[in-house]
JSON list of C-alpha atoms in Angstrom, two decimals:
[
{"chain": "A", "resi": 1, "resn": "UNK", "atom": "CA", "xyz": [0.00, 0.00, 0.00]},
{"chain": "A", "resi": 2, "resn": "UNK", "atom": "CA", "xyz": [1.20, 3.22, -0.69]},
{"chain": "A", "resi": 3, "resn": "UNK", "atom": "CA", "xyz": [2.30, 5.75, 1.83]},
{"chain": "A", "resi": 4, "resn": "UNK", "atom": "CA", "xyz": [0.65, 9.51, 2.28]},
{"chain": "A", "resi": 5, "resn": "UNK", "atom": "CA", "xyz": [1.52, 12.68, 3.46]},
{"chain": "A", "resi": 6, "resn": "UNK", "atom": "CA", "xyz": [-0.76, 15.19, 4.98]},
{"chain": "A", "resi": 7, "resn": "UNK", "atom": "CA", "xyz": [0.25, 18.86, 6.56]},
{"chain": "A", "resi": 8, "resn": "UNK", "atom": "CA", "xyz": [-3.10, 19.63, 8.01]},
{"chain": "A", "resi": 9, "resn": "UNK", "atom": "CA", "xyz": [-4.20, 18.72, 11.04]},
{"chain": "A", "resi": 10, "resn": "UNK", "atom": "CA", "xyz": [-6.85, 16.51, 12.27]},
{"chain": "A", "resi": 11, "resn": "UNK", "atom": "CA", "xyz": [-9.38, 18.95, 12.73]},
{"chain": "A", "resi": 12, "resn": "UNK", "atom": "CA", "xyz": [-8.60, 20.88, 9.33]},
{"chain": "A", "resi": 13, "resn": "UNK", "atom": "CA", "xyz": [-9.42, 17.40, 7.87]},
{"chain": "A", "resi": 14, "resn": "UNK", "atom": "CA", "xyz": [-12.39, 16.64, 9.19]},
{"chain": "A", "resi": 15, "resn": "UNK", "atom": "CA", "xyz": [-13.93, 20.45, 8.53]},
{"chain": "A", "resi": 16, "resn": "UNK", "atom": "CA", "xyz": [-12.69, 19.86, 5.17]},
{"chain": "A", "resi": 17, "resn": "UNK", "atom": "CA", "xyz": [-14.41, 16.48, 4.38]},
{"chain": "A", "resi": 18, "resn": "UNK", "atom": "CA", "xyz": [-17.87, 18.00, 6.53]},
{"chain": "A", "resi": 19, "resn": "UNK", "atom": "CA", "xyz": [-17.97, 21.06, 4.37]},
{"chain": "A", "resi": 20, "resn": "UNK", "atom": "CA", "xyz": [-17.60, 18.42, 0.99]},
{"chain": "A", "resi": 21, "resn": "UNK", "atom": "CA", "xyz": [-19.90, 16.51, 2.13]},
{"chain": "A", "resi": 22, "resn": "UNK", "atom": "CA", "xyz": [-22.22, 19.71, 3.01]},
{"chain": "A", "resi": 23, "resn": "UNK", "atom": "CA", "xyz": [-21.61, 20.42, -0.34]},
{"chain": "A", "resi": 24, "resn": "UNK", "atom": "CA", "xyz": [-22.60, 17.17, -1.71]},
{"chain": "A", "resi": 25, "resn": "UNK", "atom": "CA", "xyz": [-25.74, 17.13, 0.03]},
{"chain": "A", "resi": 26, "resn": "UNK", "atom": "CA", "xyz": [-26.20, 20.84, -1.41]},
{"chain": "A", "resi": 27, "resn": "UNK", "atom": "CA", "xyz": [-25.86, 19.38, -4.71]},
{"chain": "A", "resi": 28, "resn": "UNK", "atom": "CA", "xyz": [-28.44, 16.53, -3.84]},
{"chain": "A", "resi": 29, "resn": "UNK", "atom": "CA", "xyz": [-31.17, 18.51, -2.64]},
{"chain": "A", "resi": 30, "resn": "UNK", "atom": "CA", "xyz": [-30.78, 20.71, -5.72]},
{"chain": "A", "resi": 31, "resn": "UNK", "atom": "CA", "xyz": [-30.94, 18.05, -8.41]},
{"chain": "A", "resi": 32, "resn": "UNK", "atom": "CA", "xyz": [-33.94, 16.49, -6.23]},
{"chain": "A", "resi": 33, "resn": "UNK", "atom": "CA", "xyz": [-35.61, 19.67, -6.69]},
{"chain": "A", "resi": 34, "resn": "UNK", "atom": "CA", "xyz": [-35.17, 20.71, -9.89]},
{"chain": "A", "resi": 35, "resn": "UNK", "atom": "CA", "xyz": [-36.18, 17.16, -10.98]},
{"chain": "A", "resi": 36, "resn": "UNK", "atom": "CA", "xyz": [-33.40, 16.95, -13.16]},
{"chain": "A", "resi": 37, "resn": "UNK", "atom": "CA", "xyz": [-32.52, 13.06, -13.60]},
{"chain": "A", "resi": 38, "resn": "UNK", "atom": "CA", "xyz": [-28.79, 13.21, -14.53]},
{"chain": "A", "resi": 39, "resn": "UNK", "atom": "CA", "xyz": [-27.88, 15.43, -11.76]},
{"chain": "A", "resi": 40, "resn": "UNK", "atom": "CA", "xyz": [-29.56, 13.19, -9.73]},
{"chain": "A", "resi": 41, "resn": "UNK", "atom": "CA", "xyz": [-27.85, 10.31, -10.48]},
{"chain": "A", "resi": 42, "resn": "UNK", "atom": "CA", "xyz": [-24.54, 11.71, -10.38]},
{"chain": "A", "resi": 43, "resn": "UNK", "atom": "CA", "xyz": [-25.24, 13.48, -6.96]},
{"chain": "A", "resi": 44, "resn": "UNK", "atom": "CA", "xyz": [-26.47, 10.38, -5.29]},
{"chain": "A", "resi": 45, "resn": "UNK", "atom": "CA", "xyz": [-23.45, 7.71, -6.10]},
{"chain": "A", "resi": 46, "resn": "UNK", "atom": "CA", "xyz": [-21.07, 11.20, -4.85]},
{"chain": "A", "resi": 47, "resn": "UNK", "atom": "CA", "xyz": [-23.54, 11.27, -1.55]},
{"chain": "A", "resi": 48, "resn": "UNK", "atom": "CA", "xyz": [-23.10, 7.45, -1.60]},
{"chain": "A", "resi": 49, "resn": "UNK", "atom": "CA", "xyz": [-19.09, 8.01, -1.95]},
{"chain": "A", "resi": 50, "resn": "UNK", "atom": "CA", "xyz": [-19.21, 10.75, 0.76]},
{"chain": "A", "resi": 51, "resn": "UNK", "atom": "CA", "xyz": [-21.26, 8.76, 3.13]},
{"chain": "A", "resi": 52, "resn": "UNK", "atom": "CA", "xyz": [-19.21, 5.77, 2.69]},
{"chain": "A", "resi": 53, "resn": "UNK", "atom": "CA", "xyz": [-16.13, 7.64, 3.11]},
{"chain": "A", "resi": 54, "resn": "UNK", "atom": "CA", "xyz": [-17.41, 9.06, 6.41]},
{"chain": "A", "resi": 55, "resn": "UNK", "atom": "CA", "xyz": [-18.63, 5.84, 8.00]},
{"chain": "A", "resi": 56, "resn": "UNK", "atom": "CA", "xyz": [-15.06, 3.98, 7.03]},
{"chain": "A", "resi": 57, "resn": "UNK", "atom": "CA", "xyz": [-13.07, 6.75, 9.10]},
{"chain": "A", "resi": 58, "resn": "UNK", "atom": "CA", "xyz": [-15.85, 6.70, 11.62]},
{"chain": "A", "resi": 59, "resn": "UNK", "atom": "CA", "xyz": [-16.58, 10.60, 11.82]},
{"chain": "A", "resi": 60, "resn": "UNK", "atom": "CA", "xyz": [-19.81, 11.14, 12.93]},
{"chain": "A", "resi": 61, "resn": "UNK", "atom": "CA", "xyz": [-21.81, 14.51, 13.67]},
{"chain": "A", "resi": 62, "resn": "UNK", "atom": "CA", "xyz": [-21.44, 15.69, 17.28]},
{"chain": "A", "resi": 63, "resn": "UNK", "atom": "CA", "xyz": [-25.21, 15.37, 18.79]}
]
């Protein structure tokens, strides 16, 4: 496996992955609005991706 380098920190990580996925869902609602089937599609597998991505590293919302 290959290795990585990262500069930020862990909190400039997570912000950065909660405002893409506040993004994402952004992009969701939109395309579920405008009823526009492409966008649709391609905004729910990146909401799929996003969620995924968030449940592997196991960052959750703060309640």
């Amino acid at each position: 496996m290959a290795k990585y380098t990262c500069s930020k920190t862990k909190d400039e990580i997570l912000e950065i992955i909660a405002e893409e996925f506040r993004k994402v869902n952004k992009d969701y609602d939109d395309a579920m609005q405008n009823d526009n089937e492409k966008l649709k599609e391609r905004n729910q597998g990146r909401y799929v991706a996003m969620f995924d991505l968030l449940h592997r590293l196991e960052i959750y919302e703060k309640e």
